Coordinates of C-alpha atoms in Angstrom, one line a residue:
Chain A
M1 CA 0.0 0.0 0.0
M2 CA 1.2 3.5 -0.9
Q3 CA 2.0 5.4 2.3
M4 CA 3.5 8.9 2.9
L5 CA 6.5 8.1 5.0
E6 CA 9.8 9.6 6.0
G7 CA 12.6 7.6 4.4
S8 CA 14.1 6.5 7.7
L9 CA 10.7 5.3 9.0
A10 CA 10.1 3.4 5.7
V11 CA 13.5 1.7 6.1
A12 CA 12.8 0.9 9.7
E13 CA 9.4 -0.7 8.7
A14 CA 11.2 -2.7 6.0
V15 CA 13.8 -3.9 8.5
K16 CA 11.1 -4.9 11.0
M17 CA 9.3 -6.9 8.3
S18 CA 12.6 -8.6 7.4
R19 CA 12.4 -10.1 11.0
P20 CA 15.9 -9.5 12.3
Q21 CA 16.5 -11.4 15.5
V22 CA 19.2 -9.1 16.8
V23 CA 19.5 -5.4 16.2
S24 CA 22.5 -3.5 17.5
A25 CA 23.3 0.1 16.6
Y26 CA 24.5 3.4 17.9
P27 CA 22.6 6.6 17.0
I28 CA 24.3 9.1 14.7
T29 CA 22.9 11.8 12.4
P30 CA 21.3 11.3 9.9
Q31 CA 20.7 7.6 10.7
T32 CA 19.1 8.2 14.1
H33 CA 15.4 8.0 13.1
I34 CA 15.9 4.4 11.9
V35 CA 17.3 3.0 15.1
E36 CA 15.0 5.1 17.3
A37 CA 12.0 3.6 15.4
L38 CA 13.5 0.1 15.7
A39 CA 14.1 0.4 19.4
E40 CA 10.5 1.5 19.9
M41 CA 9.2 -1.4 17.8
V42 CA 11.2 -3.8 20.0
A43 CA 10.0 -2.1 23.2
N44 CA 6.4 -2.3 22.0
C45 CA 6.8 -6.0 21.1
E46 CA 6.0 -5.2 17.4
L47 CA 9.4 -6.7 16.5
D48 CA 10.5 -9.9 18.2
A49 CA 14.2 -9.1 18.4
E50 CA 17.0 -8.6 20.9
Y51 CA 17.9 -4.9 20.7
I52 CA 21.5 -4.6 22.1
T53 CA 22.3 -1.1 23.3
V54 CA 26.0 -0.4 23.1
E55 CA 28.5 2.4 23.9
N56 CA 29.6 3.0 20.3
E57 CA 29.6 1.7 16.7
L58 CA 32.6 -0.6 17.2
S59 CA 30.6 -2.5 19.8
A60 CA 27.4 -2.3 17.7
L61 CA 28.9 -4.2 14.8
S62 CA 30.9 -6.5 17.1
A63 CA 27.6 -7.5 18.7
C64 CA 26.1 -8.2 15.3
V65 CA 29.2 -10.4 14.5
G66 CA 28.6 -12.5 17.6
A67 CA 24.9 -12.8 17.0
S68 CA 25.3 -13.6 13.4
A69 CA 27.9 -16.3 14.1
A70 CA 25.5 -17.8 16.6
G71 CA 23.0 -18.1 13.8
S72 CA 20.7 -15.0 14.1
R73 CA 19.5 -12.7 11.4
T74 CA 21.2 -9.4 12.4
Y75 CA 20.9 -5.7 11.5
S76 CA 22.7 -2.5 12.1
A77 CA 22.7 1.0 10.7
T78 CA 25.2 3.8 10.8
T79 CA 26.9 6.5 8.7
S80 CA 30.2 8.5 8.3
Q81 CA 32.3 8.6 11.5
G82 CA 30.3 5.8 13.0
L83 CA 31.1 3.6 10.0
M84 CA 34.8 4.4 10.3
L85 CA 34.8 3.5 14.0
M86 CA 33.4 0.1 12.9
A87 CA 35.9 -0.3 10.1
E88 CA 38.0 -3.1 11.7
V89 CA 34.8 -5.1 12.3
V90 CA 33.5 -4.3 8.8
F91 CA 36.4 -6.3 7.3
N92 CA 36.1 -9.1 9.9
A93 CA 32.3 -9.6 9.3
A94 CA 33.0 -10.2 5.6
G95 CA 36.0 -12.4 6.3
M96 CA 34.0 -14.5 8.7
R97 CA 31.3 -14.7 6.0
L98 CA 28.5 -13.3 8.2
P99 CA 25.4 -12.0 6.2
I100 CA 24.8 -8.9 8.4
I101 CA 22.7 -6.2 6.8
M102 CA 23.6 -2.6 7.6
S103 CA 21.8 0.5 6.4
I104 CA 24.2 3.4 5.6
A105 CA 22.5 6.9 5.6
N106 CA 25.3 8.3 3.5
R107 CA 27.2 11.3 5.1
A108 CA 30.4 13.1 4.5
M109 CA 33.6 12.4 6.4
G110 CA 35.3 14.8 8.8
A111 CA 37.3 16.8 9.2
P112 CA 35.9 19.4 8.8
L113 CA 32.9 18.1 10.6
S114 CA 29.9 17.7 8.2
I115 CA 26.6 16.1 9.0
W116 CA 25.5 16.4 5.4
N117 CA 25.4 14.0 2.5
D118 CA 27.9 12.6 0.2
M119 CA 29.1 9.0 -0.3
Q120 CA 32.6 9.1 1.1
D121 CA 31.8 6.9 4.0
S122 CA 30.5 3.7 2.3
I123 CA 32.7 4.1 -0.8
S124 CA 35.8 4.3 1.4
L125 CA 35.0 0.7 2.6
R126 CA 34.4 -0.6 -0.9
D127 CA 37.3 -3.1 -0.5
A128 CA 35.9 -4.8 2.7
G129 CA 34.0 -7.6 0.9
W130 CA 30.4 -6.4 1.6
L131 CA 27.9 -6.1 -1.1
Q132 CA 26.9 -2.5 -1.7
F133 CA 23.5 -1.4 -2.9
Y134 CA 22.6 2.3 -3.5
A135 CA 19.0 3.6 -3.6
E136 CA 17.8 6.3 -5.9
D137 CA 14.5 6.9 -3.9
N138 CA 12.9 5.7 -0.7
Q139 CA 11.0 3.0 -2.6
E140 CA 14.4 1.4 -3.5
A141 CA 15.8 2.2 0.0
T142 CA 13.1 -0.1 1.5
D143 CA 13.0 -2.8 -1.2
L144 CA 16.7 -3.2 -1.3
H145 CA 16.8 -4.4 2.3
Y146 CA 14.7 -7.4 1.5
L147 CA 16.8 -8.1 -1.6
A148 CA 20.0 -7.7 0.5
Y149 CA 19.0 -10.2 3.1
K150 CA 17.9 -12.7 0.5
V151 CA 21.2 -12.5 -1.5
A152 CA 23.5 -12.2 1.5
E153 CA 22.2 -15.2 3.3
D154 CA 22.3 -17.5 0.4
H155 CA 24.6 -20.4 1.2
T156 CA 26.6 -19.7 -2.1
I157 CA 27.2 -16.1 -1.0
Q158 CA 27.4 -15.7 2.8
L159 CA 28.6 -12.1 2.8
P160 CA 27.3 -9.0 4.5
A161 CA 25.7 -6.1 2.7
F162 CA 25.4 -2.3 3.0
V163 CA 22.1 -0.8 1.8
C164 CA 23.1 2.8 1.2
F165 CA 20.7 5.7 0.9
D166 CA 21.6 9.4 0.9
G167 CA 21.5 11.0 4.4
F168 CA 18.9 13.7 4.7
I169 CA 18.1 13.8 1.0
L170 CA 16.4 10.4 1.3
S171 CA 16.5 9.6 5.1
H172 CA 14.6 12.8 6.1
T173 CA 12.3 13.1 3.0
Y174 CA 8.6 12.3 3.2
E175 CA 7.4 10.8 0.0
P176 CA 5.0 8.0 -1.1
V177 CA 6.4 4.5 -0.6
D178 CA 4.6 1.3 -1.5
M179 CA 5.1 -0.8 1.6
L180 CA 4.8 -4.5 1.4
T181 CA 2.8 -6.4 4.0
Q182 CA 4.4 -8.8 6.4
E183 CA 2.8 -11.6 4.6
E184 CA 4.3 -10.5 1.3
V185 CA 7.8 -10.1 2.8
D186 CA 7.5 -13.5 4.3
R187 CA 6.7 -14.9 0.9
F188 CA 9.9 -13.4 -0.6
L189 CA 12.3 -13.7 2.4
P190 CA 12.3 -17.1 4.2
K191 CA 13.7 -17.6 7.7
F192 CA 17.5 -17.4 8.1
T193 CA 19.0 -20.8 8.0
P194 CA 22.7 -20.4 8.7
Y195 CA 25.1 -22.7 6.8
Q196 CA 27.0 -23.1 10.0
R197 CA 26.8 -21.5 13.4
L198 CA 28.4 -21.4 16.9
D199 CA 26.9 -24.3 18.8
A200 CA 28.3 -25.6 22.2
A201 CA 27.2 -29.1 21.3
D202 CA 29.1 -29.0 18.0
P203 CA 31.9 -26.5 18.4
I204 CA 33.5 -24.7 15.5
S205 CA 35.5 -21.5 15.3
F206 CA 35.0 -18.3 13.2
G207 CA 37.7 -15.9 12.2
M208 CA 40.7 -18.1 12.7
Y209 CA 44.3 -17.3 12.2
A210 CA 45.5 -17.9 8.6
T211 CA 49.2 -18.3 7.8
P212 CA 50.6 -17.2 4.4
E213 CA 50.0 -20.8 3.2
Y214 CA 46.3 -20.3 3.5
Y215 CA 45.4 -16.6 3.6
P216 CA 45.2 -15.7 -0.1
E217 CA 42.7 -18.5 -0.7
F218 CA 40.3 -17.0 1.8
R219 CA 40.4 -13.7 -0.1
Y220 CA 40.0 -15.6 -3.4
E221 CA 36.9 -17.3 -2.1
M222 CA 35.4 -14.0 -0.9
D223 CA 36.1 -12.4 -4.3
K224 CA 34.5 -15.4 -6.0
A225 CA 31.4 -15.2 -3.8
L226 CA 31.0 -11.5 -4.4
R227 CA 31.2 -12.1 -8.2
R228 CA 28.7 -15.0 -7.9
S229 CA 26.2 -12.7 -6.1
R230 CA 25.5 -10.9 -9.4
D231 CA 23.5 -13.9 -10.6
L232 CA 21.8 -14.2 -7.2
I233 CA 20.8 -10.5 -7.3
A234 CA 19.5 -11.0 -10.9
K235 CA 17.5 -14.0 -9.7
A236 CA 16.1 -12.6 -6.5
G237 CA 15.5 -9.2 -8.1
K238 CA 13.5 -10.8 -10.8
E239 CA 11.5 -12.8 -8.3
F240 CA 10.8 -9.6 -6.4
G241 CA 9.5 -8.1 -9.7
T242 CA 7.3 -11.0 -10.4
L243 CA 5.8 -10.9 -6.9
F244 CA 5.5 -7.2 -6.4
G245 CA 6.0 -5.5 -9.7
R246 CA 9.3 -3.8 -9.1
D247 CA 12.1 -5.7 -10.9
Y248 CA 15.6 -5.3 -9.3
S249 CA 17.3 -7.9 -11.5
A250 CA 19.5 -5.3 -13.2
L251 CA 22.6 -4.1 -11.4
V252 CA 22.6 -1.0 -13.6
E253 CA 19.6 0.8 -15.3
G254 CA 19.5 3.0 -18.3
Y255 CA 17.2 6.0 -18.7
R256 CA 16.7 7.4 -22.2
L257 CA 20.0 5.7 -23.0
D258 CA 19.1 3.7 -26.2
D259 CA 19.8 6.5 -28.6
A260 CA 21.9 8.7 -26.3
E261 CA 25.2 10.3 -27.4
T262 CA 26.1 11.5 -23.9
A263 CA 25.6 9.2 -20.9
I264 CA 25.6 10.6 -17.3
V265 CA 26.5 7.9 -14.8
T266 CA 25.0 8.3 -11.3
M267 CA 24.6 6.4 -8.1
G268 CA 22.0 7.2 -5.4
S269 CA 19.5 10.0 -5.1
L270 CA 21.2 12.3 -7.6
G271 CA 19.8 10.0 -10.3
G272 CA 16.3 11.6 -9.8
T273 CA 17.5 15.1 -10.4
V274 CA 19.6 13.9 -13.4
K275 CA 16.5 12.3 -14.9
D276 CA 14.6 15.5 -14.7
A277 CA 17.5 17.4 -16.2
I278 CA 17.7 14.8 -19.0
D279 CA 14.0 15.3 -19.9
E280 CA 14.6 19.1 -20.2
M281 CA 17.7 18.5 -22.4
R282 CA 15.8 15.9 -24.5
A283 CA 13.0 18.5 -25.1
E284 CA 15.7 20.7 -26.6
G285 CA 16.9 17.9 -28.9
K286 CA 20.0 16.9 -26.9
R287 CA 20.6 13.2 -27.0
V288 CA 21.4 12.6 -23.4
G289 CA 20.7 9.6 -21.2
Q290 CA 21.5 8.2 -17.8
L291 CA 23.1 5.1 -16.5
K292 CA 22.3 4.4 -12.9
I293 CA 24.5 2.1 -10.8
R294 CA 22.3 0.3 -8.2
V295 CA 24.9 -2.3 -7.2
Y296 CA 28.4 -1.0 -6.6
R297 CA 29.8 -4.2 -5.1
P298 CA 30.1 -6.4 -6.9
F299 CA 31.0 -3.9 -9.5
P300 CA 29.0 -4.4 -12.7
A301 CA 31.8 -3.7 -15.2
E302 CA 30.5 -5.9 -18.0
E303 CA 27.0 -4.6 -17.7
I304 CA 28.3 -1.0 -17.9
A305 CA 30.6 -1.8 -20.9
K306 CA 27.6 -3.3 -22.7
I307 CA 25.0 -0.7 -22.0
L308 CA 27.3 2.2 -22.8
S309 CA 28.9 0.6 -25.9
H310 CA 27.1 3.0 -28.4
V311 CA 27.5 6.4 -26.7
K312 CA 30.0 9.1 -27.8
C313 CA 31.0 10.3 -24.4
V314 CA 30.4 9.5 -20.7
V315 CA 30.4 11.7 -17.7
V316 CA 30.5 10.0 -14.3
L317 CA 29.2 12.0 -11.3
D318 CA 31.0 11.1 -8.1
K319 CA 29.8 12.2 -4.6
N320 CA 33.2 11.2 -3.2
I321 CA 36.8 11.8 -4.0
S322 CA 39.8 9.5 -3.6
L323 CA 42.0 12.4 -2.7
G324 CA 45.1 12.7 -4.9
S325 CA 43.3 10.6 -7.6
K326 CA 39.7 10.8 -8.8
G327 CA 36.2 9.9 -7.9
A328 CA 35.9 6.2 -7.1
V329 CA 33.1 5.4 -9.5
G330 CA 34.7 7.4 -12.3
L331 CA 37.8 5.3 -12.1
E332 CA 36.0 2.0 -12.3
V333 CA 33.7 3.1 -15.1
R334 CA 36.8 4.2 -17.1
D335 CA 38.3 0.7 -16.3
A336 CA 35.0 -0.9 -17.5
L337 CA 35.2 1.0 -20.8
Y338 CA 39.0 0.5 -21.3
G339 CA 39.7 -0.3 -25.0
S340 CA 36.3 1.1 -26.2
G341 CA 37.7 4.5 -27.1
I342 CA 34.8 6.2 -25.4
P343 CA 36.0 9.2 -23.5
V344 CA 35.1 9.2 -19.8
R345 CA 34.9 12.5 -17.9
N346 CA 34.8 12.4 -14.1
V347 CA 33.1 15.1 -12.1
V348 CA 33.2 15.3 -8.3
L349 CA 30.2 17.2 -6.9
G350 CA 27.7 17.4 -4.0
L351 CA 30.4 16.9 -1.4
G352 CA 29.4 17.6 2.2
G353 CA 25.8 18.3 1.2
R354 CA 26.4 20.9 -1.5
D355 CA 23.1 21.0 -3.3
V356 CA 23.0 19.8 -6.9
R357 CA 20.5 21.4 -9.2
K358 CA 19.2 20.6 -12.7
R359 CA 21.1 23.6 -14.1
N360 CA 24.3 22.1 -12.7
I361 CA 23.7 18.9 -14.6
R362 CA 23.0 20.8 -17.8
E363 CA 26.2 22.8 -17.4
I364 CA 28.2 19.6 -16.8
V365 CA 26.8 18.0 -20.0
T366 CA 27.6 21.1 -22.0
Q367 CA 31.2 21.1 -20.6
T368 CA 31.6 17.4 -21.3
E369 CA 30.4 17.8 -24.9
K370 CA 32.9 20.6 -25.4
G371 CA 35.7 18.6 -23.7
V372 CA 36.2 21.2 -21.0
G373 CA 35.7 21.3 -17.2
E374 CA 37.6 20.4 -14.1
L375 CA 37.4 17.4 -11.8
F376 CA 35.7 19.4 -9.0
Y377 CA 32.5 21.1 -10.1
G378 CA 31.1 24.3 -8.7
L379 CA 33.8 25.3 -6.2
R380 CA 33.7 28.7 -4.5
T381 CA 35.8 31.0 -6.7
E382 CA 38.0 32.3 -3.8
V383 CA 39.9 29.0 -3.7
L384 CA 40.6 28.9 -7.4
Chain B
M1 CA 4.7 20.8 -10.4
K2 CA 4.1 23.3 -7.6
E3 CA 6.7 24.1 -4.9
L4 CA 6.4 25.6 -1.4
R5 CA 9.2 27.0 0.8
I6 CA 8.6 27.5 4.5
H7 CA 10.8 29.9 6.5
G8 CA 10.8 29.7 10.2
R9 CA 13.0 29.5 13.2
G10 CA 14.2 26.2 14.9
G11 CA 11.5 25.1 17.2
Q12 CA 8.5 26.6 15.3
G13 CA 7.6 23.4 13.6
S14 CA 8.4 24.3 10.0
V15 CA 9.5 20.7 9.2
T16 CA 6.4 19.3 10.8
A17 CA 4.3 21.8 8.7
A18 CA 6.0 20.6 5.5
E19 CA 5.4 17.0 6.5
L20 CA 1.7 17.5 7.3
I21 CA 1.0 19.6 4.2
A22 CA 2.6 16.8 2.1
V23 CA 0.6 14.1 3.9
A24 CA -2.6 16.1 3.3
A25 CA -1.7 16.7 -0.4
F26 CA -1.1 12.9 -0.8
E27 CA -4.5 12.2 0.7
G28 CA -5.9 14.5 -2.1
G29 CA -4.4 12.2 -4.7
V30 CA -1.3 14.0 -5.8
F31 CA 2.4 13.0 -5.3
A32 CA 4.1 15.1 -2.7
Q33 CA 7.6 15.4 -1.3
A34 CA 8.6 17.1 1.9
F35 CA 12.0 17.7 3.3
P36 CA 14.0 20.0 5.6
A37 CA 16.9 22.2 4.6
F38 CA 19.1 20.0 6.7
G39 CA 20.3 22.8 9.0
V40 CA 22.0 22.4 12.3
E41 CA 19.0 22.2 14.6
R42 CA 19.2 25.0 17.1
R43 CA 16.2 26.7 18.6
G44 CA 15.8 30.1 17.1
A45 CA 18.1 29.7 14.1
P46 CA 16.6 30.4 10.7
V47 CA 15.4 27.1 9.1
Q48 CA 13.7 26.2 5.9
A49 CA 11.5 23.3 4.8
F50 CA 10.2 22.4 1.4
V51 CA 7.2 20.7 -0.2
R52 CA 6.7 19.7 -3.8
F53 CA 3.3 18.8 -5.3
N54 CA 3.0 17.0 -8.6
D55 CA 0.5 14.8 -10.6
K56 CA 3.3 12.3 -11.2
K57 CA 6.2 10.8 -9.3
I58 CA 8.6 13.5 -8.0
R59 CA 12.2 12.7 -8.9
L60 CA 13.8 16.1 -8.3
R61 CA 15.9 16.3 -5.1
S62 CA 17.4 19.7 -5.1
Q63 CA 16.3 22.4 -2.7
I64 CA 13.6 24.9 -3.8
Y65 CA 14.9 28.2 -5.3
E66 CA 11.9 29.3 -7.4
P67 CA 8.8 28.5 -5.3
D68 CA 5.2 29.0 -6.2
Y69 CA 4.4 29.5 -2.5
I70 CA 6.2 30.8 0.5
I71 CA 5.2 30.7 4.2
V72 CA 7.0 32.9 6.6
Q73 CA 6.4 31.8 10.2
D74 CA 8.2 34.7 11.8
S75 CA 8.2 38.2 10.3
T76 CA 11.4 39.1 12.2
L77 CA 13.2 36.8 9.7
I78 CA 12.5 39.3 6.9
K79 CA 15.3 41.6 7.9
D80 CA 17.9 38.8 8.2
V81 CA 17.0 36.4 5.4
N82 CA 15.8 37.1 1.9
V83 CA 12.7 35.0 2.4
F84 CA 11.0 36.1 -0.8
F85 CA 13.9 35.1 -2.9
G86 CA 13.0 33.5 -6.3
V87 CA 9.2 33.4 -5.8
K88 CA 7.5 33.0 -9.1
K89 CA 5.2 35.5 -10.7
G90 CA 1.7 34.7 -9.8
G91 CA 2.9 33.1 -6.6
I92 CA 1.5 33.5 -3.1
V93 CA 3.4 34.6 0.0
I94 CA 1.9 34.1 3.5
V95 CA 3.5 36.0 6.3
N96 CA 2.7 35.6 10.0
T97 CA 2.7 39.1 11.5
E98 CA 0.8 41.0 14.2
K99 CA 0.8 44.1 12.1
A100 CA -0.7 44.1 8.7
A101 CA 2.6 45.4 7.4
N102 CA 3.0 45.9 3.7
Y103 CA 6.1 43.9 3.0
E104 CA 7.8 44.4 -0.4
V105 CA 7.2 41.3 -2.3
P106 CA 8.2 40.9 -6.0
E107 CA 5.8 42.2 -8.6
G108 CA 2.9 39.9 -9.5
V109 CA 3.1 38.1 -6.2
R110 CA 0.1 38.0 -3.8
L111 CA 0.9 38.8 -0.2
I112 CA -1.3 37.5 2.6
T113 CA -0.6 38.6 6.1
I114 CA -2.1 36.8 9.0
D115 CA -1.7 37.1 12.8
A116 CA -1.1 33.4 13.3
T117 CA 0.6 34.0 16.7
S118 CA -2.6 35.4 18.2
I119 CA -4.7 32.6 16.6
A120 CA -2.3 30.0 18.0
L121 CA -2.4 31.6 21.5
K122 CA -6.2 31.6 21.4
A123 CA -6.7 28.1 20.1
I124 CA -3.7 26.2 21.5
G125 CA -2.5 28.4 24.3
L126 CA 1.0 28.5 22.9
P127 CA 2.7 30.6 20.2
I128 CA 3.2 27.6 17.9
T129 CA 2.1 29.0 14.5
N130 CA 2.7 26.2 12.1
T131 CA -0.8 24.7 12.2
S132 CA -2.5 28.0 11.8
L133 CA -0.3 28.7 8.8
M134 CA -1.2 25.4 7.3
G135 CA -4.8 26.4 7.5
A136 CA -4.0 29.7 5.8
F137 CA -2.0 27.8 3.1
A138 CA -5.0 25.5 2.4
A139 CA -7.3 28.5 2.1
A140 CA -5.0 30.6 0.0
T141 CA -3.7 28.0 -2.5
G142 CA -6.2 25.2 -2.7
E143 CA -3.4 22.7 -2.9
I144 CA -4.8 20.8 0.1
A145 CA -8.3 20.3 1.3
F146 CA -9.1 21.4 4.8
S147 CA -10.5 18.0 5.6
A148 CA -7.2 16.3 4.5
L149 CA -5.4 18.7 6.8
E150 CA -7.7 17.7 9.7
N151 CA -7.0 14.1 9.0
A152 CA -3.2 14.7 8.9
L153 CA -3.4 16.5 12.3
N154 CA -5.6 13.8 13.8
H155 CA -3.2 11.2 12.7
R156 CA -0.1 13.1 13.9
F157 CA -1.1 14.3 17.3
P158 CA -3.0 12.9 20.4
K159 CA -6.7 13.7 20.3
E160 CA -6.8 16.8 22.5
L161 CA -3.8 18.4 21.0
A162 CA -5.0 17.6 17.5
A163 CA -8.4 19.2 18.3
K164 CA -6.7 22.5 19.4
N165 CA -4.4 22.5 16.3
I166 CA -7.4 21.9 14.0
E167 CA -9.2 24.8 15.7
A168 CA -6.1 27.0 15.0
A169 CA -6.0 25.9 11.4
R170 CA -9.7 26.5 11.0
L171 CA -9.5 30.0 12.4
A172 CA -6.7 30.9 10.0
Y173 CA -8.4 29.1 7.1
N174 CA -11.6 31.2 7.7
A175 CA -9.7 34.4 8.2
V176 CA -8.0 34.0 4.8
K177 CA -11.2 32.9 3.1
G178 CA -13.0 35.8 4.6
A179 CA -10.4 38.3 3.5
A180 CA -10.4 37.0 -0.1

């Protein structure tokens, strides 16, 4: 049923209906509304889960690691500095092959302190072995949680996943979201059946010591599982579409891309503004289209190379910067298109919550077509 | 698509007003989107909240620079913040003020002043003006039905508090309708 909900509350509802057995999180802006809502649901017995209150994010994710290893479906949520405090455990959770789902209400990294949105936080942990989904609107932000659990817990995958949605821009926005019923969610997402778990009657160990004779093989297996998850996402995403009418089988999605000469690559909520800008430019006869990346890990390089094979130029919009290099998504799109001869421009914008308007997108397209423009877009002139 | 920008001070309920106007609009069968200007929440600091109304799904995520409607919760903001910035020709500006001052709004823009503070004090017993201004907005623009506003308030607040806020909204609604 379509409901007018704040993004964070819609996500909390989706998490509740995913029936996590253990929730452990530490509040941080702009993620707070999610965990406040979940704590209330547990207190009101609407959600039958253990809510573990902790002193910080490192403990929050550590609690999830223990609970997941013991065989529970687990959930956490964080952002920015909170995610960085977790970083050690983020790598461990993936290495121990624990399918924890964590919402990231994307926010910039300090210093300087910023509570506002960009994607530096989750992108900085791209190498940890977690799947990474990015939502364009609050419909996707809710639906991707069901998909994430289903894929992550599959015995052929067994890896954790971030479900990323832009802090404030989505988390604090009220908009209509078609919420599934508990019955519908149960039909799509079965109970968690761990492949193996901590059990005093049948003892095993997680996260053991690996000497050089064994360590690389663990990384190889993780990489293979992440790559395999593409097929699982396609399968589960299609099933979701058959059941509920929203098909998430594609890792990337084109918008007015079929006859486009210029392609704008986006991730997250920026995609909506870009679509509106594209409609304006199309009305003026400009052949512009969008490629949206919904799954960033595993990185859909082949899909990108295929869907962009006909365009004349590509501009990748990055809400992050690998300082001293380029935007992270831009680098990988260029890698995906290596050998195609298609020029790829990379633009870093929207950092720390700097608003991005349709007119900015139009200007970036004009610059790209002329072959001009800098990596950083829209800087205050006094620094130039 | 129509756009509304609300100017207020932290603590005056601008974000709640945006939320409830969007909820009421959605009940009326249009797509709506409400969001705050992501400020640092401090009581008394100037804040903004935004609402979009459209007959199809709203994809645009930028802030609102050229609104069709503006609500100013606190007229003392006018000297500090360019609250009328970008308002469209044919647009409507609603200002809460005790004096029927003639603020300089851009040409072709309709100015409505209302003493929402007195209305709120009378109906709620507190100078919380957001619900009165929501009533004024419903009357002035027709974007939301009063009954939908009532439902949104009933849904959002406990019974007694909702009733007081609905009364505030009704007084402001009637005042604007009566003046028109």
